[in-house]
Amino acid sequence: MAEYTTPKAFYDLYYDFTGYTKSDYPQDRTAIAQDLAKVVAETTATESSSSPLVVADSKGIYVYSEDKNHQLIASASYRAAPNSGFYELTSLSHVGPAIAYLGALKSMGDDSWEKHLGPMIEHLTEVRELNKIKIQGDNHWLNQLSIPALEGKEELVKNMVDYGCSLAANYLISVKENKDDFSSEHVIENFLNVGSEEYPVSFDTVMIGTFACVGLMSVYELYKALSNTNIDWQNAKIILHNLAGTNYGSGLTAGSNWLVPVIQSIAGEVLDSKRILILPYAELPESLGSDYLPEKDFENLSNRVWGGIYARPFISQAAFSHVDDIKIPYREPLPGDYGFTQADQIEHFVQRLKFSITSPKQMLSNTVGFWLAGEAVAKQWQFDRVELPGLTKGFPSGMSAYPVDAPAIRIKK
């Protein structure tokens, strides 16, 4: 049987409608879908349209103007930026799952868990010593960082870190001394959900507190960048391409991506939610993040990528007006959503944390992200008034903050 090659006539017919993103698409042609996408994008904008392009990737968010230079008019970094406080706070929040993982390793009969005890105790002790410096003055790490989102809450954060390091280190020391008792159940009872006279606040509360601090830092950076610039939100073309760490299947819907409610809250009612498109498979240019976006890259993202997807509902309604729609409702409220959960309901946020870890569709930052968006709006973006679960709220009865002096770490000389 002779080797088959698709006749050119089939390609020509295919390219009449689409295929314009392929490298071998004829340069002298434009596809029907391509033309329609461009026209739909233009006709659905207002007469005063400036149609800025807003793109979020795994590191930050960038806003480019539609003028011929496509200048970067606003940007913000919201994840894992060095020297930002991200590592300082998440290093402590990760201690919870780290110790839980050690319990799981032991229950599976793997002895490798033991080798991690000593280094973790050492590192917790070192962090606690760094954190013991008086908050007054310029030497404390919080003052050196000068985190605007946490301004006025530095003493609370300092005490949270001190308490968390003390609780975690002393728990690991007790495990080292009584290895036979160590199990997943032991971790829950004596660490994650502890409530003793010595340690009245659970490490679950510490985890939620650190999540809330880091989340508020991201929300602050986004608000600062996106609210101080004259962005035409009514006509903005918004692409979310924000891969969250190694969680490759997360944040692909409006109900599982905390950036959606944050951007909507900042933009206000003028922004139609349909203009926010989550497009994880779109190829982002290397020029993204630079001071100016080349015309070719702007055209591709604005019209081919965003415009092509945005046009699909208009096209389908015109072509299939005789067919009933399949209506998929927005998800039900979840623990950890603003309005469903109060700031002091730590158990709700821990539920959301478990859900976010368990489901490959969820971003870990959703643990507090959806709640913080609502709280920021409720407090009119006055960040000094924002309540933070696990830092300003969520303590046992009779307590309103972490103890000032947590127990000393019981390291044997």
Short mmCIF file of C-alpha atoms in Angstrom, two decimals:
data_model
loop_
_atom_site.label_atom_id
_atom_site.label_comp_id
_atom_site.label_asym_id
_atom_site.label_seq_id
_atom_site.Cartn_x
_atom_site.Cartn_y
_atom_site.Cartn_z
CA MET A 1 0.00 0.00 0.00
CA ALA A 2 1.42 3.37 -1.03
CA GLU A 3 2.21 5.95 1.66
CA TYR A 4 -0.71 8.34 2.00
CA THR A 5 -0.35 12.13 1.94
CA THR A 6 -3.28 14.41 2.68
CA PRO A 7 -4.21 16.20 -0.54
CA LYS A 8 -3.77 19.98 -0.53
CA ALA A 9 -7.48 20.51 -1.19
CA PHE A 10 -8.33 19.18 2.27
CA TYR A 11 -5.79 21.49 3.88
CA ASP A 12 -7.17 24.45 1.95
CA LEU A 13 -10.71 23.67 3.12
CA TYR A 14 -9.54 23.20 6.72
CA TYR A 15 -7.61 26.47 6.65
CA ASP A 16 -10.67 28.34 5.40
CA PHE A 17 -12.06 28.11 8.92
CA THR A 18 -9.14 27.63 11.30
CA GLY A 19 -5.57 26.39 11.68
CA TYR A 20 -4.12 29.91 11.74
CA THR A 21 -2.04 29.18 14.85
CA LYS A 22 -0.05 26.49 13.04
CA SER A 23 3.43 27.36 11.82
CA ASP A 24 2.66 26.19 8.27
CA TYR A 25 -0.52 28.25 7.90
CA PRO A 26 -0.36 30.15 4.57
CA GLN A 27 0.96 33.67 5.16
CA ASP A 28 -1.32 35.18 2.52
CA ARG A 29 -4.54 33.99 4.18
CA THR A 30 -6.63 34.71 7.25
CA ALA A 31 -9.04 32.15 8.67
CA ILE A 32 -12.74 32.88 9.13
CA ALA A 33 -12.44 32.12 12.86
CA GLN A 34 -9.48 34.50 13.07
CA ASP A 35 -11.38 37.37 11.44
CA LEU A 36 -14.48 36.76 13.54
CA ALA A 37 -12.52 36.64 16.79
CA LYS A 38 -10.95 40.01 16.01
CA VAL A 39 -14.28 41.60 15.05
CA VAL A 40 -16.08 40.21 18.12
CA ALA A 41 -13.35 41.56 20.40
CA GLU A 42 -13.65 44.98 18.75
CA THR A 43 -17.46 45.16 18.66
CA THR A 44 -17.91 44.03 22.27
CA ALA A 45 -15.66 46.84 23.50
CA THR A 46 -16.94 50.34 24.24
CA GLU A 47 -16.31 53.26 21.92
CA SER A 48 -13.61 54.63 24.23
CA SER A 49 -11.92 51.27 24.36
CA SER A 50 -8.24 51.01 25.12
CA SER A 51 -8.46 47.23 25.62
CA PRO A 52 -5.42 46.71 27.84
CA LEU A 53 -3.95 43.22 27.96
CA VAL A 54 -3.66 41.68 31.43
CA VAL A 55 -1.63 38.47 31.75
CA ALA A 56 -0.89 36.52 34.93
CA ASP A 57 1.82 33.86 34.89
CA SER A 58 3.36 31.80 37.69
CA LYS A 59 5.36 34.75 39.05
CA GLY A 60 3.23 37.83 38.67
CA ILE A 61 0.68 39.84 36.73
CA TYR A 62 1.41 42.28 33.89
CA VAL A 63 -0.76 44.95 32.26
CA TYR A 64 0.13 46.23 28.77
CA SER A 65 -1.45 49.18 26.99
CA GLU A 66 -3.01 48.80 23.54
CA ASP A 67 -1.09 51.75 22.07
CA LYS A 68 1.54 51.07 19.43
CA ASN A 69 4.37 50.65 21.96
CA HIS A 70 2.39 48.27 24.21
CA GLN A 71 4.03 49.65 27.33
CA LEU A 72 3.93 47.80 30.65
CA ILE A 73 1.66 50.10 32.68
CA ALA A 74 1.30 47.95 35.81
CA SER A 75 2.80 44.80 37.29
CA ALA A 76 3.00 42.91 40.55
CA SER A 77 4.79 39.86 41.87
CA TYR A 78 2.66 37.60 44.05
CA ARG A 79 4.52 34.31 44.44
CA ALA A 80 7.80 33.11 45.92
CA ALA A 81 9.69 36.35 45.33
CA PRO A 82 13.04 36.32 47.15
CA ASN A 83 13.46 38.66 50.11
CA SER A 84 9.72 39.29 50.30
CA GLY A 85 8.71 37.36 53.41
CA PHE A 86 7.34 34.43 51.38
CA TYR A 87 10.03 31.96 52.46
CA GLU A 88 10.16 33.32 55.99
CA LEU A 89 6.49 32.55 56.58
CA THR A 90 5.87 29.52 54.37
CA SER A 91 8.90 27.75 55.85
CA LEU A 92 6.97 27.64 59.13
CA SER A 93 3.62 26.70 57.57
CA HIS A 94 5.32 23.77 55.80
CA VAL A 95 6.44 22.33 59.13
CA GLY A 96 2.89 21.01 59.69
CA PRO A 97 2.66 18.83 56.59
CA ALA A 98 6.37 17.95 56.90
CA ILE A 99 5.84 16.35 60.32
CA ALA A 100 2.60 14.72 59.13
CA TYR A 101 4.58 13.22 56.22
CA LEU A 102 7.14 11.85 58.68
CA GLY A 103 4.31 10.09 60.50
CA ALA A 104 3.10 8.65 57.21
CA LEU A 105 6.61 7.40 56.38
CA LYS A 106 6.82 5.60 59.72
CA SER A 107 3.38 4.04 59.30
CA MET A 108 4.53 2.72 55.90
CA GLY A 109 7.52 1.02 57.52
CA ASP A 110 10.15 3.36 56.06
CA ASP A 111 12.91 4.28 58.53
CA SER A 112 13.98 7.38 56.57
CA TRP A 113 11.73 9.52 58.77
CA GLU A 114 14.22 9.37 61.64
CA LYS A 115 17.04 11.12 59.76
CA HIS A 116 14.93 14.27 59.40
CA LEU A 117 14.29 14.83 63.11
CA GLY A 118 17.69 16.31 64.03
CA PRO A 119 17.95 18.77 61.12
CA MET A 120 14.38 20.02 61.61
CA ILE A 121 14.95 20.59 65.33
CA GLU A 122 18.18 22.45 64.52
CA HIS A 123 16.55 24.63 61.87
CA LEU A 124 13.53 25.45 64.04
CA THR A 125 15.90 26.46 66.84
CA GLU A 126 17.90 28.70 64.50
CA VAL A 127 14.78 30.41 63.16
CA ARG A 128 13.50 30.98 66.69
CA GLU A 129 16.79 32.60 67.69
CA LEU A 130 16.69 34.89 64.64
CA ASN A 131 13.13 35.82 65.53
CA LYS A 132 13.91 36.61 69.19
CA ILE A 133 15.48 39.97 68.34
CA LYS A 134 13.37 42.85 69.68
CA ILE A 135 10.86 44.11 67.17
CA GLN A 136 11.76 47.71 68.02
CA GLY A 137 14.63 48.96 65.87
CA ASP A 138 15.86 47.84 62.48
CA ASN A 139 17.50 44.48 63.19
CA HIS A 140 14.47 42.18 63.26
CA TRP A 141 13.80 40.40 59.95
CA LEU A 142 10.25 41.77 59.84
CA ASN A 143 11.50 45.35 60.08
CA GLN A 144 14.21 44.73 57.50
CA LEU A 145 11.60 43.36 55.11
CA SER A 146 9.11 46.14 55.92
CA ILE A 147 6.01 44.32 54.65
CA PRO A 148 3.27 46.95 54.01
CA ALA A 149 0.45 44.38 54.13
CA LEU A 150 1.42 43.44 57.69
CA GLU A 151 2.19 46.93 58.95
CA GLY A 152 1.08 47.24 62.57
CA LYS A 153 0.93 43.46 62.98
CA GLU A 154 4.69 42.83 63.29
CA GLU A 155 4.56 41.95 67.01
CA LEU A 156 1.74 39.48 66.37
CA VAL A 157 3.71 37.80 63.57
CA LYS A 158 6.84 37.66 65.72
CA ASN A 159 4.95 35.91 68.52
CA MET A 160 3.32 33.50 66.07
CA VAL A 161 6.71 32.47 64.67
CA ASP A 162 8.17 32.13 68.18
CA TYR A 163 5.26 29.98 69.35
CA GLY A 164 5.23 27.83 66.21
CA CYS A 165 8.97 27.10 66.40
CA SER A 166 8.73 26.25 70.10
CA LEU A 167 5.77 23.90 69.63
CA ALA A 168 7.23 22.13 66.59
CA ALA A 169 10.76 21.75 67.97
CA ASN A 170 9.64 20.44 71.35
CA TYR A 171 7.22 18.04 69.70
CA LEU A 172 10.01 16.62 67.51
CA ILE A 173 12.28 16.33 70.56
CA SER A 174 9.57 14.31 72.33
CA VAL A 175 9.26 12.10 69.24
CA LYS A 176 13.02 11.56 69.20
CA GLU A 177 12.88 10.47 72.84
CA ASN A 178 9.86 8.17 72.36
CA LYS A 179 10.00 6.95 68.77
CA ASP A 180 7.65 4.02 69.36
CA ASP A 181 4.76 6.38 70.15
CA PHE A 182 5.14 8.32 66.90
CA SER A 183 2.28 7.82 64.43
CA SER A 184 -0.09 9.85 62.28
CA GLU A 185 -2.62 9.83 65.13
CA HIS A 186 0.08 11.01 67.56
CA VAL A 187 0.89 13.95 65.24
CA ILE A 188 -2.75 15.04 65.18
CA GLU A 189 -3.37 14.73 68.92
CA ASN A 190 -0.11 16.17 70.20
CA PHE A 191 0.86 18.65 67.50
CA LEU A 192 -1.58 19.65 64.76
CA ASN A 193 -4.62 19.72 67.04
CA VAL A 194 -2.87 20.15 70.38
CA GLY A 195 -4.63 22.07 73.15
CA SER A 196 -2.61 21.61 76.33
CA GLU A 197 -1.79 23.93 79.21
CA GLU A 198 1.74 24.33 77.84
CA TYR A 199 0.59 24.77 74.24
CA PRO A 200 -3.02 26.01 74.19
CA VAL A 201 -2.97 26.99 70.50
CA SER A 202 -2.83 24.23 67.88
CA PHE A 203 -0.27 24.15 65.10
CA ASP A 204 -3.25 24.07 62.73
CA THR A 205 -3.87 27.66 63.84
CA VAL A 206 -0.23 28.57 63.16
CA MET A 207 -0.49 27.09 59.65
CA ILE A 208 -3.62 29.08 58.85
CA GLY A 209 -2.01 32.21 60.30
CA THR A 210 1.03 31.92 58.05
CA PHE A 211 -1.18 31.17 55.03
CA ALA A 212 -3.24 34.27 55.80
CA CYS A 213 -0.16 36.49 56.12
CA VAL A 214 1.33 35.32 52.81
CA GLY A 215 -2.07 35.54 51.11
CA LEU A 216 -2.61 39.10 52.31
CA MET A 217 0.85 40.05 51.04
CA SER A 218 -0.14 38.83 47.56
CA VAL A 219 -3.52 40.58 47.68
CA TYR A 220 -1.80 43.81 48.77
CA GLU A 221 0.71 43.69 45.90
CA LEU A 222 -2.06 43.06 43.39
CA TYR A 223 -4.20 45.87 44.76
CA LYS A 224 -1.30 48.31 44.88
CA ALA A 225 -0.40 47.63 41.24
CA LEU A 226 -3.85 47.31 39.71
CA SER A 227 -5.73 50.05 41.56
CA ASN A 228 -3.23 52.90 41.16
CA THR A 229 -3.23 52.75 37.37
CA ASN A 230 -5.95 54.00 35.04
CA ILE A 231 -6.79 50.56 33.65
CA ASP A 232 -9.85 50.34 31.41
CA TRP A 233 -11.30 47.27 33.15
CA GLN A 234 -14.50 47.40 31.12
CA ASN A 235 -12.51 46.44 28.03
CA ALA A 236 -9.55 44.62 29.54
CA LYS A 237 -8.50 41.31 28.03
CA ILE A 238 -7.45 39.12 30.94
CA ILE A 239 -5.49 35.89 30.61
CA LEU A 240 -4.75 33.76 33.69
CA HIS A 241 -1.89 31.37 33.11
CA ASN A 242 -0.77 31.15 36.73
CA LEU A 243 0.73 27.72 37.38
CA ALA A 244 0.86 27.22 41.15
CA GLY A 245 4.12 25.48 42.02
CA THR A 246 3.98 21.84 40.95
CA ASN A 247 0.20 21.54 41.21
CA TYR A 248 -0.22 21.26 37.46
CA GLY A 249 -3.97 20.67 37.41
CA SER A 250 -5.05 23.45 39.74
CA GLY A 251 -6.85 26.75 39.30
CA LEU A 252 -8.43 25.99 35.93
CA THR A 253 -11.88 27.37 36.78
CA ALA A 254 -13.20 30.56 38.36
CA GLY A 255 -14.26 28.56 41.40
CA SER A 256 -10.80 27.09 41.96
CA ASN A 257 -8.58 30.10 41.25
CA TRP A 258 -8.36 32.80 43.94
CA LEU A 259 -6.98 35.33 41.44
CA VAL A 260 -10.41 35.57 39.82
CA PRO A 261 -12.26 37.04 42.83
CA VAL A 262 -9.28 39.25 43.71
CA ILE A 263 -9.10 40.79 40.22
CA GLN A 264 -12.89 41.14 40.09
CA SER A 265 -12.88 42.84 43.49
CA ILE A 266 -10.17 45.31 42.45
CA ALA A 267 -11.75 46.08 39.07
CA GLY A 268 -15.26 46.46 40.42
CA GLU A 269 -18.59 46.01 38.69
CA VAL A 270 -17.40 47.43 35.35
CA LEU A 271 -15.48 44.21 34.66
CA ASP A 272 -17.57 41.47 33.10
CA SER A 273 -16.35 38.16 34.55
CA LYS A 274 -16.51 36.66 31.05
CA ARG A 275 -13.46 38.74 30.14
CA ILE A 276 -11.31 36.77 32.59
CA LEU A 277 -10.13 33.70 30.71
CA ILE A 278 -8.11 30.90 32.33
CA LEU A 279 -5.89 29.62 29.52
CA PRO A 280 -3.24 27.21 30.86
CA TYR A 281 -2.33 25.81 27.44
CA ALA A 282 -1.58 29.13 25.76
CA GLU A 283 2.08 29.67 24.96
CA LEU A 284 3.42 32.77 26.66
CA PRO A 285 6.20 34.76 24.94
CA GLU A 286 9.61 35.27 26.53
CA SER A 287 8.99 39.01 26.28
CA LEU A 288 6.23 38.84 28.91
CA GLY A 289 7.28 40.97 31.87
CA SER A 290 9.47 43.31 29.82
CA ASP A 291 8.84 47.06 29.70
CA TYR A 292 7.32 46.82 26.23
CA LEU A 293 5.56 43.93 24.50
CA PRO A 294 6.46 43.48 20.82
CA GLU A 295 3.56 43.98 18.40
CA LYS A 296 3.67 40.34 17.28
CA ASP A 297 3.39 39.05 20.85
CA PHE A 298 0.68 41.55 21.79
CA GLU A 299 -1.33 40.69 18.68
CA ASN A 300 -1.03 36.97 19.37
CA LEU A 301 -2.10 37.17 23.02
CA SER A 302 -4.73 39.86 22.55
CA ASN A 303 -6.49 38.67 19.39
CA ARG A 304 -5.48 35.09 18.64
CA VAL A 305 -5.32 33.70 22.17
CA TRP A 306 -7.77 35.84 24.15
CA GLY A 307 -9.92 36.98 21.22
CA GLY A 308 -10.27 33.49 19.76
CA ILE A 309 -11.57 32.01 23.00
CA TYR A 310 -13.69 35.02 23.94
CA ALA A 311 -15.47 34.85 20.58
CA ARG A 312 -16.53 31.21 20.93
CA PRO A 313 -19.74 31.81 22.96
CA PHE A 314 -20.90 34.50 20.51
CA ILE A 315 -20.23 32.20 17.59
CA SER A 316 -21.98 29.22 19.15
CA GLN A 317 -25.05 31.26 20.08
CA ALA A 318 -25.34 32.47 16.50
CA ALA A 319 -24.75 29.05 14.94
CA PHE A 320 -26.77 26.99 17.43
CA SER A 321 -29.53 29.37 18.53
CA HIS A 322 -32.03 26.55 17.97
CA VAL A 323 -30.29 24.29 20.54
CA ASP A 324 -30.89 24.52 24.30
CA ASP A 325 -27.91 25.48 26.46
CA ILE A 326 -26.43 23.15 29.06
CA LYS A 327 -26.32 25.23 32.21
CA ILE A 328 -23.55 24.50 34.71
CA PRO A 329 -24.05 26.41 37.97
CA TYR A 330 -21.21 28.00 39.90
CA ARG A 331 -19.98 25.79 42.73
CA GLU A 332 -21.67 25.79 46.14
CA PRO A 333 -20.06 27.89 48.91
CA LEU A 334 -17.20 26.08 50.64
CA PRO A 335 -15.63 26.36 54.09
CA GLY A 336 -13.04 29.10 53.71
CA ASP A 337 -15.21 31.25 51.41
CA TYR A 338 -15.97 34.77 52.60
CA GLY A 339 -19.54 35.00 53.89
CA PHE A 340 -19.62 31.28 54.62
CA THR A 341 -16.73 31.29 57.10
CA GLN A 342 -15.90 33.74 59.88
CA ALA A 343 -12.32 34.79 60.66
CA ASP A 344 -12.27 32.81 63.91
CA GLN A 345 -13.43 29.51 62.38
CA ILE A 346 -10.01 27.89 62.08
CA GLU A 347 -11.59 24.47 61.54
CA HIS A 348 -13.19 25.78 58.32
CA PHE A 349 -9.85 26.96 56.96
CA VAL A 350 -8.22 23.65 57.91
CA GLN A 351 -11.02 21.89 56.01
CA ARG A 352 -10.26 24.08 53.00
CA LEU A 353 -6.54 23.33 53.40
CA LYS A 354 -7.21 19.59 53.35
CA PHE A 355 -9.49 20.01 50.33
CA SER A 356 -6.87 22.11 48.53
CA ILE A 357 -4.16 19.51 49.18
CA THR A 358 -6.38 16.54 48.30
CA SER A 359 -7.87 17.83 45.06
CA PRO A 360 -5.53 18.25 42.07
CA LYS A 361 -7.95 20.92 40.82
CA GLN A 362 -7.36 23.23 43.78
CA MET A 363 -4.62 25.78 44.40
CA LEU A 364 -3.12 25.50 47.88
CA SER A 365 -3.46 29.27 48.23
CA ASN A 366 -7.25 28.83 47.89
CA THR A 367 -7.10 27.91 51.59
CA VAL A 368 -7.42 31.61 52.39
CA GLY A 369 -7.46 33.33 48.97
CA PHE A 370 -11.23 33.43 48.42
CA TRP A 371 -11.79 34.64 51.99
CA LEU A 372 -9.17 37.39 51.84
CA ALA A 373 -10.67 38.86 48.66
CA GLY A 374 -14.01 39.32 50.41
CA GLU A 375 -12.46 40.62 53.63
CA ALA A 376 -10.38 43.21 51.77
CA VAL A 377 -13.48 44.55 50.02
CA ALA A 378 -15.47 44.56 53.28
CA LYS A 379 -12.71 46.64 54.91
CA GLN A 380 -12.56 48.93 51.84
CA TRP A 381 -8.99 47.87 51.08
CA GLN A 382 -7.74 49.33 54.36
CA PHE A 383 -5.25 46.58 55.07
CA ASP A 384 -4.61 47.62 58.67
CA ARG A 385 -8.27 46.77 59.39
CA VAL A 386 -8.23 43.34 57.74
CA GLU A 387 -8.67 40.44 60.16
CA LEU A 388 -6.36 37.48 59.63
CA PRO A 389 -7.46 34.00 60.73
CA GLY A 390 -4.73 32.41 62.82
CA LEU A 391 -3.10 35.77 63.56
CA THR A 392 -5.74 38.19 64.85
CA LYS A 393 -8.64 35.72 65.18
CA GLY A 394 -9.20 32.05 65.93
CA PHE A 395 -7.77 31.51 69.41
CA PRO A 396 -9.11 29.39 72.28
CA SER A 397 -11.57 30.99 74.68
CA GLY A 398 -9.90 33.59 76.85
CA MET A 399 -7.06 34.22 74.39
CA SER A 400 -6.77 36.90 71.71
CA ALA A 401 -3.20 36.30 70.51
CA TYR A 402 -0.24 33.93 70.74
CA PRO A 403 1.60 33.77 74.08
CA VAL A 404 4.39 36.35 74.28
CA ASP A 405 6.92 33.86 75.66
CA ALA A 406 6.46 30.29 74.47
CA PRO A 407 8.27 27.46 76.32
CA ALA A 408 12.01 27.14 75.75
CA ILE A 409 13.16 24.48 73.30
CA ARG A 410 14.32 21.56 75.43
CA ILE A 411 17.62 20.79 73.72
CA LYS A 412 19.87 18.61 75.85
CA LYS A 413 23.41 19.93 76.12
#
